[in-house]
Amino acid sequence: MSEPVLSRFLRLIAFDTQSSETSGLHPSTPGQKVLADALASEFRAMGVSCRVTEQACLYAEIPATEGLENLPALGLIAHLDTSDAVSGKDVRASVVTWEGGDIPLGKSGLTVRPPDRMKGMRIVVTDGTTLLGADDKAGIAEICTFCERILEEKRPHGPLKIAFTPDEEIGEGTLFFDYAGFGAKFAYTLDGGAIGGIEYENFHAARAKVCVSGLSAHPGGAKGRMFNAQTAAMEFHSLLPPAEVPEHTSGREGFYHLCAMKGDVSYAELDYLLRTFDSDDMENRKNLLLSAASFLNKKYKREAFRVEIADQYRNMREFIEKVPFLTEHAFEAMKRAGVTPFTSLIRGGTDGAKLSRNGLPCPNLCTGGYGAHSRTEFACVEEMESCVQILLNLADVFREHAVRA
Ligand SMILES: [Zn+2]
């Protein structure tokens, strides 16, 4: 008998795999390698061949059922690490059958209120001192359970390719990704939230550094001589649209986010994140920064402002739209599991966006985890079970379509 997704999930969240933006190592923390090795042993015990790289990326593959070797390979990807925002060490989870009302999290004073549709379902919560780690150990548990079940039930399937990547939360999950070795031409990441969710649109992202050169002078004798870089930087910022900031935008709206500033009289720096779903709009945003700088340079008759812009990641929509069957098949797999599919926007980046840009189109599927990166993170057991069923159905849908084609 295959292991229930819940007990597998509870085993996985006991591993501390918080990634670190500052260690400079690959993987950024040793716990991720420990988890990858443990998962490799589990795969081998199932009879699935796999390897773990030095950078803690796990690749596993299940060969196609005899006669289906020519089917296109189906790739499934999840990440090993947890957010560096909240500790994931010594997670003390409990499973509550929810009958309504707030679920208290240990003695922390925090509570969780699941959506009404989860009444009577089992909810996995923390004690309020750590995150849960459903992001993304729910995804890993679901993929492993799927593998175990497809083998046990002897369901016919095409080639299956699995990857568990490190350091997704610090944006380095695809740094060492072995595209050729992975062996699939498309994949799904299991790194989403609410059941039924499919995500294939994320931000276009760029970073802009505005450098302001000032001129220092003794304040007592500065008249007509000092050029204060800090006040000049504030003037620059005042030229940007005040409503287009993270705290005033949602849905499809983009923003300029002043994420850091520093300075003194002689030099100041403003760091902006530019975000939008539309590539033309991204160009407009970059141009606004450049024209604000040139306006102020003219106004003060000095080359005080300089803008450096670097692209970060792209909206994956343009890559996913070229392979529409990926979303169509996921919709079909969900409907067969009795789940109503819906698409949602990722107001951020994802490893799937980088994979898609590098030629591995990769929409993101739900996991049944909620409240990621927080102490109120929780997971719904019945939804995690549905996610396993969705993966089984997905393998069926791919087989049926390929056989028909
Ligand atoms: Zn995640």
Short mmCIF file of C-alpha atoms and ligand atoms in Angstrom, two decimals:
data_model
loop_
_atom_site.label_atom_id
_atom_site.label_comp_id
_atom_site.label_asym_id
_atom_site.label_seq_id
_atom_site.Cartn_x
_atom_site.Cartn_y
_atom_site.Cartn_z
CA MET A 1 0.00 0.00 0.00
CA SER A 2 1.27 3.45 -0.85
CA GLU A 3 1.94 5.86 1.99
CA PRO A 4 -0.82 8.47 2.49
CA VAL A 5 0.23 11.94 1.35
CA LEU A 6 -0.33 13.28 4.90
CA SER A 7 2.18 11.02 6.65
CA ARG A 8 4.72 11.67 3.90
CA PHE A 9 4.14 15.41 4.23
CA LEU A 10 4.61 15.31 8.02
CA ARG A 11 7.90 13.47 7.55
CA LEU A 12 9.15 16.06 5.07
CA ILE A 13 8.38 19.16 7.14
CA ALA A 14 10.59 17.78 9.95
CA PHE A 15 13.60 18.62 7.73
CA ASP A 16 14.88 22.16 8.23
CA THR A 17 15.52 23.36 4.68
CA GLN A 18 15.29 27.14 5.04
CA SER A 19 17.41 28.72 2.30
CA SER A 20 19.74 31.65 2.91
CA GLU A 21 20.17 34.68 0.70
CA THR A 22 23.52 35.50 2.29
CA SER A 23 25.49 32.23 2.55
CA GLY A 24 26.73 32.37 -1.05
CA LEU A 25 26.79 28.55 -1.09
CA HIS A 26 25.09 26.08 -3.48
CA PRO A 27 22.87 24.82 -2.01
CA SER A 28 22.64 27.85 0.24
CA THR A 29 22.07 25.66 3.33
CA PRO A 30 23.15 22.03 4.03
CA GLY A 31 19.66 20.88 5.15
CA GLN A 32 18.46 20.93 1.56
CA LYS A 33 21.06 18.34 0.56
CA VAL A 34 20.04 16.20 3.54
CA LEU A 35 16.42 16.26 2.37
CA ALA A 36 17.37 15.59 -1.27
CA ASP A 37 19.40 12.53 -0.18
CA ALA A 38 16.54 11.26 2.00
CA LEU A 39 14.12 11.62 -0.91
CA ALA A 40 16.58 9.82 -3.19
CA SER A 41 16.56 6.84 -0.80
CA GLU A 42 12.76 6.84 -0.88
CA PHE A 43 12.73 6.84 -4.67
CA ARG A 44 15.24 4.00 -4.78
CA ALA A 45 13.12 2.02 -2.33
CA MET A 46 10.24 2.41 -4.81
CA GLY A 47 12.51 1.11 -7.56
CA VAL A 48 12.83 4.54 -9.18
CA SER A 49 16.28 5.53 -10.41
CA CYS A 50 17.49 8.98 -9.38
CA ARG A 51 20.53 11.13 -8.74
CA VAL A 52 21.30 14.07 -6.47
CA THR A 53 23.80 16.66 -7.71
CA GLU A 54 26.41 18.39 -5.57
CA GLN A 55 24.15 21.47 -5.57
CA ALA A 56 21.30 19.35 -4.13
CA CYS A 57 19.11 19.06 -7.20
CA LEU A 58 17.35 15.70 -7.32
CA TYR A 59 16.44 14.15 -10.69
CA ALA A 60 14.33 11.00 -10.85
CA GLU A 61 12.74 9.20 -13.75
CA ILE A 62 10.17 6.51 -14.24
CA PRO A 63 10.46 4.87 -17.64
CA ALA A 64 7.31 4.57 -19.73
CA THR A 65 5.11 1.51 -19.58
CA GLU A 66 6.14 -0.93 -22.31
CA GLY A 67 4.86 0.25 -25.68
CA LEU A 68 4.46 3.88 -24.58
CA GLU A 69 8.13 4.82 -24.80
CA ASN A 70 7.46 7.23 -27.65
CA LEU A 71 5.06 9.39 -25.67
CA PRO A 72 6.41 12.82 -24.78
CA ALA A 73 7.91 12.89 -21.28
CA LEU A 74 5.86 14.57 -18.57
CA GLY A 75 7.96 16.65 -16.16
CA LEU A 76 7.03 17.47 -12.56
CA ILE A 77 9.04 19.90 -10.43
CA ALA A 78 8.91 21.10 -6.82
CA HIS A 79 11.39 22.87 -4.54
CA LEU A 80 13.21 21.62 -1.45
CA ASP A 81 13.78 24.88 0.41
CA THR A 82 11.50 27.00 2.57
CA SER A 83 11.33 30.79 2.75
CA ASP A 84 14.12 32.65 4.51
CA ALA A 85 11.49 35.02 5.98
CA VAL A 86 10.31 32.68 8.77
CA SER A 87 12.09 29.80 10.51
CA GLY A 88 11.30 26.27 9.36
CA LYS A 89 13.27 24.57 12.15
CA ASP A 90 11.50 22.28 14.66
CA VAL A 91 8.12 22.59 12.99
CA ARG A 92 5.51 21.30 15.43
CA ALA A 93 2.50 20.58 13.27
CA SER A 94 -0.89 19.32 14.32
CA VAL A 95 -3.76 17.95 12.27
CA VAL A 96 -7.18 19.34 13.14
CA THR A 97 -10.51 18.20 11.79
CA TRP A 98 -12.01 21.61 11.26
CA GLU A 99 -15.61 22.15 12.29
CA GLY A 100 -15.64 25.93 11.86
CA GLY A 101 -14.29 28.93 13.75
CA ASP A 102 -10.70 29.98 14.37
CA ILE A 103 -8.02 27.33 14.87
CA PRO A 104 -5.63 28.48 17.62
CA LEU A 105 -1.92 27.95 16.85
CA GLY A 106 -0.39 26.62 20.08
CA LYS A 107 0.16 29.31 22.67
CA SER A 108 1.20 31.90 20.11
CA GLY A 109 -2.06 33.85 20.14
CA LEU A 110 -2.22 33.42 16.36
CA THR A 111 -5.18 31.73 14.70
CA VAL A 112 -6.05 30.32 11.31
CA ARG A 113 -9.47 30.45 9.64
CA PRO A 114 -9.71 28.15 6.60
CA PRO A 115 -12.24 28.92 3.83
CA ASP A 116 -15.76 27.58 4.51
CA ARG A 117 -15.52 24.85 1.89
CA MET A 118 -13.03 23.03 4.18
CA LYS A 119 -15.57 22.31 6.94
CA GLY A 120 -15.15 18.71 8.07
CA MET A 121 -11.74 18.45 6.39
CA ARG A 122 -8.35 17.91 8.06
CA ILE A 123 -6.16 20.99 8.34
CA VAL A 124 -2.43 20.84 9.13
CA VAL A 125 -1.32 23.86 11.18
CA THR A 126 1.80 24.98 13.03
CA ASP A 127 2.14 25.94 16.70
CA GLY A 128 2.57 29.55 15.58
CA THR A 129 6.35 29.68 16.06
CA THR A 130 7.49 28.53 12.59
CA LEU A 131 6.18 28.29 9.07
CA LEU A 132 4.64 24.94 8.07
CA GLY A 133 6.66 24.28 4.93
CA ALA A 134 3.71 23.30 2.72
CA ASP A 135 5.52 25.65 0.32
CA ASP A 136 6.78 23.47 -1.14
CA LYS A 137 6.85 20.17 0.76
CA ALA A 138 3.18 19.70 -0.09
CA GLY A 139 4.31 19.71 -3.74
CA ILE A 140 7.11 17.21 -3.04
CA ALA A 141 4.84 14.92 -0.98
CA GLU A 142 2.22 14.95 -3.76
CA ILE A 143 4.73 14.12 -6.49
CA CYS A 144 6.28 11.26 -4.44
CA THR A 145 2.86 9.85 -3.59
CA PHE A 146 1.87 10.11 -7.26
CA CYS A 147 5.00 8.16 -8.27
CA GLU A 148 4.35 5.46 -5.71
CA ARG A 149 0.72 5.09 -6.76
CA ILE A 150 1.24 5.06 -10.50
CA LEU A 151 3.72 2.21 -10.04
CA GLU A 152 1.59 0.33 -7.54
CA GLU A 153 -1.61 0.63 -9.56
CA LYS A 154 0.28 -0.31 -12.74
CA ARG A 155 -1.39 2.54 -14.62
CA PRO A 156 0.01 2.77 -18.15
CA HIS A 157 1.93 6.02 -18.64
CA GLY A 158 4.53 7.73 -20.79
CA PRO A 159 8.01 8.65 -19.49
CA LEU A 160 7.91 10.63 -16.22
CA LYS A 161 10.68 13.03 -15.22
CA ILE A 162 10.90 14.48 -11.72
CA ALA A 163 13.11 17.28 -10.39
CA PHE A 164 13.32 18.72 -6.87
CA THR A 165 15.32 21.94 -6.90
CA PRO A 166 17.07 23.83 -4.07
CA ASP A 167 17.00 27.56 -3.31
CA GLU A 168 13.83 28.53 -5.19
CA GLU A 169 12.94 31.05 -2.50
CA ILE A 170 16.14 33.01 -3.08
CA GLY A 171 15.66 32.93 -6.85
CA GLU A 172 18.44 30.42 -7.51
CA GLY A 173 16.44 27.25 -8.04
CA THR A 174 17.28 27.05 -11.72
CA LEU A 175 20.90 28.20 -11.52
CA PHE A 176 22.30 24.70 -12.02
CA PHE A 177 19.27 23.10 -13.63
CA ASP A 178 20.30 20.35 -16.05
CA TYR A 179 17.84 20.92 -18.89
CA ALA A 180 19.24 18.20 -21.14
CA GLY A 181 19.59 15.70 -18.29
CA PHE A 182 16.06 16.38 -17.04
CA GLY A 183 14.78 14.91 -20.27
CA ALA A 184 11.31 16.50 -20.61
CA LYS A 185 10.40 19.26 -23.07
CA PHE A 186 7.73 20.66 -20.76
CA ALA A 187 6.80 20.32 -17.12
CA TYR A 188 4.59 21.55 -14.32
CA THR A 189 5.83 23.05 -11.09
CA LEU A 190 3.75 22.03 -8.06
CA ASP A 191 4.23 25.19 -6.08
CA GLY A 192 0.80 26.85 -6.05
CA GLY A 193 -1.88 27.25 -3.41
CA ALA A 194 -5.66 26.83 -3.49
CA ILE A 195 -7.04 23.67 -5.06
CA GLY A 196 -7.88 24.12 -8.74
CA GLY A 197 -5.35 26.89 -9.31
CA ILE A 198 -3.24 27.01 -12.47
CA GLU A 199 -0.79 29.86 -12.83
CA TYR A 200 1.07 30.77 -16.00
CA GLU A 201 1.35 34.52 -15.76
CA ASN A 202 3.87 36.27 -13.57
CA PHE A 203 5.44 39.70 -13.49
CA HIS A 204 7.92 41.11 -15.95
CA ALA A 205 10.58 42.28 -13.56
CA ALA A 206 13.44 44.74 -13.69
CA ARG A 207 15.56 46.48 -11.11
CA ALA A 208 16.63 50.11 -11.41
CA LYS A 209 19.35 51.87 -9.46
CA VAL A 210 19.24 55.65 -9.50
CA CYS A 211 22.64 57.15 -8.60
CA VAL A 212 22.70 60.79 -7.58
CA SER A 213 26.01 62.67 -7.36
CA GLY A 214 25.99 65.67 -5.05
CA LEU A 215 28.51 68.26 -4.05
CA SER A 216 29.44 68.68 -0.43
CA ALA A 217 30.42 71.98 1.20
CA HIS A 218 30.68 73.35 4.72
CA PRO A 219 27.04 74.08 5.64
CA GLY A 220 28.01 77.51 6.94
CA GLY A 221 29.39 78.60 3.59
CA ALA A 222 27.39 76.39 1.25
CA LYS A 223 25.25 79.04 -0.41
CA GLY A 224 25.31 78.63 -4.16
CA ARG A 225 27.78 75.75 -3.91
CA MET A 226 26.27 72.71 -2.19
CA PHE A 227 24.25 70.23 -4.23
CA ASN A 228 22.60 67.89 -1.75
CA ALA A 229 22.29 64.44 -3.31
CA GLN A 230 19.67 63.36 -0.76
CA THR A 231 17.17 66.13 -1.47
CA ALA A 232 17.80 65.67 -5.18
CA ALA A 233 16.99 61.96 -4.76
CA MET A 234 13.73 62.85 -3.01
CA GLU A 235 12.83 65.15 -5.87
CA PHE A 236 13.48 62.32 -8.30
CA HIS A 237 11.15 60.05 -6.36
CA SER A 238 8.44 62.74 -6.33
CA LEU A 239 8.30 62.54 -10.15
CA LEU A 240 7.00 58.94 -10.04
CA PRO A 241 3.24 58.24 -9.96
CA PRO A 242 2.34 58.03 -6.26
CA ALA A 243 -0.43 55.43 -6.69
CA GLU A 244 1.76 52.98 -8.61
CA VAL A 245 3.37 51.38 -5.57
CA PRO A 246 2.92 47.88 -4.11
CA GLU A 247 0.71 49.10 -1.27
CA HIS A 248 -1.81 50.63 -3.70
CA THR A 249 -1.89 48.06 -6.51
CA SER A 250 -3.35 44.60 -7.08
CA GLY A 251 -4.54 42.30 -9.88
CA ARG A 252 -2.99 43.27 -13.20
CA GLU A 253 -1.64 46.63 -12.00
CA GLY A 254 2.10 47.18 -12.05
CA PHE A 255 4.25 49.31 -9.77
CA TYR A 256 7.50 51.07 -8.93
CA HIS A 257 8.77 49.85 -5.58
CA LEU A 258 11.40 51.90 -3.78
CA CYS A 259 12.92 48.98 -1.89
CA ALA A 260 16.06 50.66 -0.53
CA MET A 261 17.67 54.08 -0.31
CA LYS A 262 20.87 55.40 1.15
CA GLY A 263 22.89 58.52 0.94
CA ASP A 264 24.60 61.61 2.28
CA VAL A 265 25.17 65.04 0.84
CA SER A 266 27.69 63.97 -1.76
CA TYR A 267 26.06 60.77 -2.99
CA ALA A 268 22.65 59.09 -2.81
CA GLU A 269 21.15 55.94 -4.26
CA LEU A 270 17.57 54.83 -4.84
CA ASP A 271 16.80 51.17 -5.54
CA TYR A 272 13.60 50.39 -7.40
CA LEU A 273 11.85 47.20 -8.39
CA LEU A 274 9.78 47.63 -11.56
CA ARG A 275 6.91 45.19 -11.98
CA THR A 276 4.17 44.77 -14.58
CA PHE A 277 2.46 41.99 -16.55
CA ASP A 278 2.87 43.76 -19.88
CA SER A 279 6.14 44.09 -21.78
CA ASP A 280 5.23 47.46 -23.41
CA ASP A 281 4.31 48.80 -20.00
CA MET A 282 7.72 47.70 -18.72
CA GLU A 283 9.39 49.77 -21.45
CA ASN A 284 7.24 52.77 -20.46
CA ARG A 285 8.29 52.39 -16.84
CA LYS A 286 11.96 52.24 -17.74
CA ASN A 287 11.53 55.30 -19.97
CA LEU A 288 9.84 57.26 -17.21
CA LEU A 289 12.86 56.74 -14.94
CA LEU A 290 15.25 57.73 -17.72
CA SER A 291 13.29 60.85 -18.65
CA ALA A 292 12.94 61.91 -15.00
CA ALA A 293 16.74 61.71 -14.73
CA SER A 294 17.33 63.70 -17.90
CA PHE A 295 14.73 66.33 -16.88
CA LEU A 296 16.49 66.88 -13.54
CA ASN A 297 19.94 66.90 -15.14
CA LYS A 298 18.73 69.70 -17.42
CA LYS A 299 17.00 71.53 -14.61
CA TYR A 300 20.17 71.62 -12.48
CA LYS A 301 22.52 71.91 -15.44
CA ARG A 302 24.66 69.05 -14.16
CA GLU A 303 24.93 65.32 -14.84
CA ALA A 304 23.83 64.49 -11.31
CA PHE A 305 21.40 61.65 -12.09
CA ARG A 306 22.28 58.32 -13.63
CA VAL A 307 19.89 55.35 -13.97
CA GLU A 308 21.08 51.75 -14.24
CA ILE A 309 18.43 49.23 -15.26
CA ALA A 310 18.78 45.43 -15.22
CA ASP A 311 16.10 42.95 -16.35
CA GLN A 312 15.34 40.25 -13.78
CA TYR A 313 12.74 37.84 -15.17
CA ARG A 314 9.93 37.75 -17.71
CA ASN A 315 6.25 36.91 -17.69
CA MET A 316 6.07 33.24 -18.67
CA ARG A 317 2.73 33.68 -20.46
CA GLU A 318 4.36 34.23 -23.87
CA PHE A 319 6.14 30.85 -23.57
CA ILE A 320 3.16 28.92 -22.19
CA GLU A 321 0.79 30.22 -24.88
CA LYS A 322 2.90 28.47 -27.51
CA VAL A 323 2.01 25.10 -25.94
CA PRO A 324 -1.68 25.53 -25.09
CA PHE A 325 -2.17 21.81 -24.40
CA LEU A 326 -0.26 22.24 -21.11
CA THR A 327 -3.02 24.29 -19.54
CA GLU A 328 -5.78 22.39 -21.37
CA HIS A 329 -4.55 19.04 -20.06
CA ALA A 330 -4.24 20.42 -16.52
CA PHE A 331 -7.83 21.72 -16.71
CA GLU A 332 -9.02 18.32 -17.89
CA ALA A 333 -7.11 16.49 -15.13
CA MET A 334 -8.68 18.74 -12.51
CA LYS A 335 -12.21 18.31 -13.83
CA ARG A 336 -11.79 14.53 -13.71
CA ALA A 337 -10.80 14.88 -10.05
CA GLY A 338 -14.02 16.81 -9.36
CA VAL A 339 -12.06 20.05 -8.97
CA THR A 340 -13.08 23.33 -10.61
CA PRO A 341 -10.00 24.81 -12.27
CA PHE A 342 -9.22 28.52 -12.27
CA THR A 343 -6.29 30.63 -13.39
CA SER A 344 -4.64 33.22 -11.22
CA LEU A 345 -1.83 35.71 -11.57
CA ILE A 346 1.52 35.42 -9.81
CA ARG A 347 2.36 38.91 -8.58
CA GLY A 348 5.99 37.90 -8.32
CA GLY A 349 8.44 35.56 -9.97
CA THR A 350 8.76 31.81 -9.93
CA ASP A 351 11.26 29.20 -10.97
CA GLY A 352 8.72 28.20 -13.60
CA ALA A 353 9.19 31.60 -15.26
CA LYS A 354 12.94 31.06 -15.57
CA LEU A 355 12.50 27.47 -16.74
CA SER A 356 9.93 28.63 -19.33
CA ARG A 357 12.24 31.33 -20.61
CA ASN A 358 15.05 28.80 -20.92
CA GLY A 359 12.95 26.54 -23.13
CA LEU A 360 11.15 24.36 -20.57
CA PRO A 361 7.57 25.72 -20.48
CA CYS A 362 6.32 25.21 -16.97
CA PRO A 363 2.91 26.33 -15.65
CA ASN A 364 2.37 26.15 -11.90
CA LEU A 365 -0.24 23.87 -10.28
CA CYS A 366 -1.98 23.99 -6.90
CA THR A 367 -0.76 22.04 -3.87
CA GLY A 368 -3.46 22.67 -1.23
CA GLY A 369 -1.09 24.85 0.83
CA TYR A 370 -2.11 28.30 2.09
CA GLY A 371 -0.50 31.34 3.71
CA ALA A 372 3.01 30.63 2.45
CA HIS A 373 6.03 32.24 4.13
CA SER A 374 4.18 32.85 7.38
CA ARG A 375 3.56 31.31 10.79
CA THR A 376 -0.11 30.96 9.82
CA GLU A 377 0.71 28.75 6.86
CA PHE A 378 -1.56 25.69 6.68
CA ALA A 379 -2.41 22.80 4.39
CA CYS A 380 -5.63 20.94 3.72
CA VAL A 381 -5.18 17.14 3.70
CA GLU A 382 -8.17 16.42 1.46
CA GLU A 383 -6.89 18.98 -1.06
CA MET A 384 -3.40 17.46 -1.00
CA GLU A 385 -5.05 14.11 -1.75
CA SER A 386 -6.94 15.73 -4.64
CA CYS A 387 -3.64 17.07 -5.98
CA VAL A 388 -2.25 13.51 -6.11
CA GLN A 389 -5.38 12.46 -8.00
CA ILE A 390 -4.92 15.41 -10.38
CA LEU A 391 -1.39 14.20 -11.18
CA LEU A 392 -2.64 10.66 -11.83
CA ASN A 393 -5.32 12.08 -14.13
CA LEU A 394 -2.76 14.29 -15.84
CA ALA A 395 -0.65 11.25 -16.72
CA ASP A 396 -3.83 9.64 -18.14
CA VAL A 397 -4.71 12.72 -20.18
CA PHE A 398 -1.22 12.95 -21.66
CA ARG A 399 -1.33 9.26 -22.56
CA GLU A 400 -4.78 9.47 -24.14
CA HIS A 401 -3.98 12.54 -26.22
CA ALA A 402 -0.65 11.24 -27.43
CA VAL A 403 -2.10 7.86 -28.33
CA ARG A 404 -4.91 9.55 -30.26
CA ALA A 405 -2.57 11.96 -32.06
ZN ZN B 1 7.25 27.81 -3.33
#
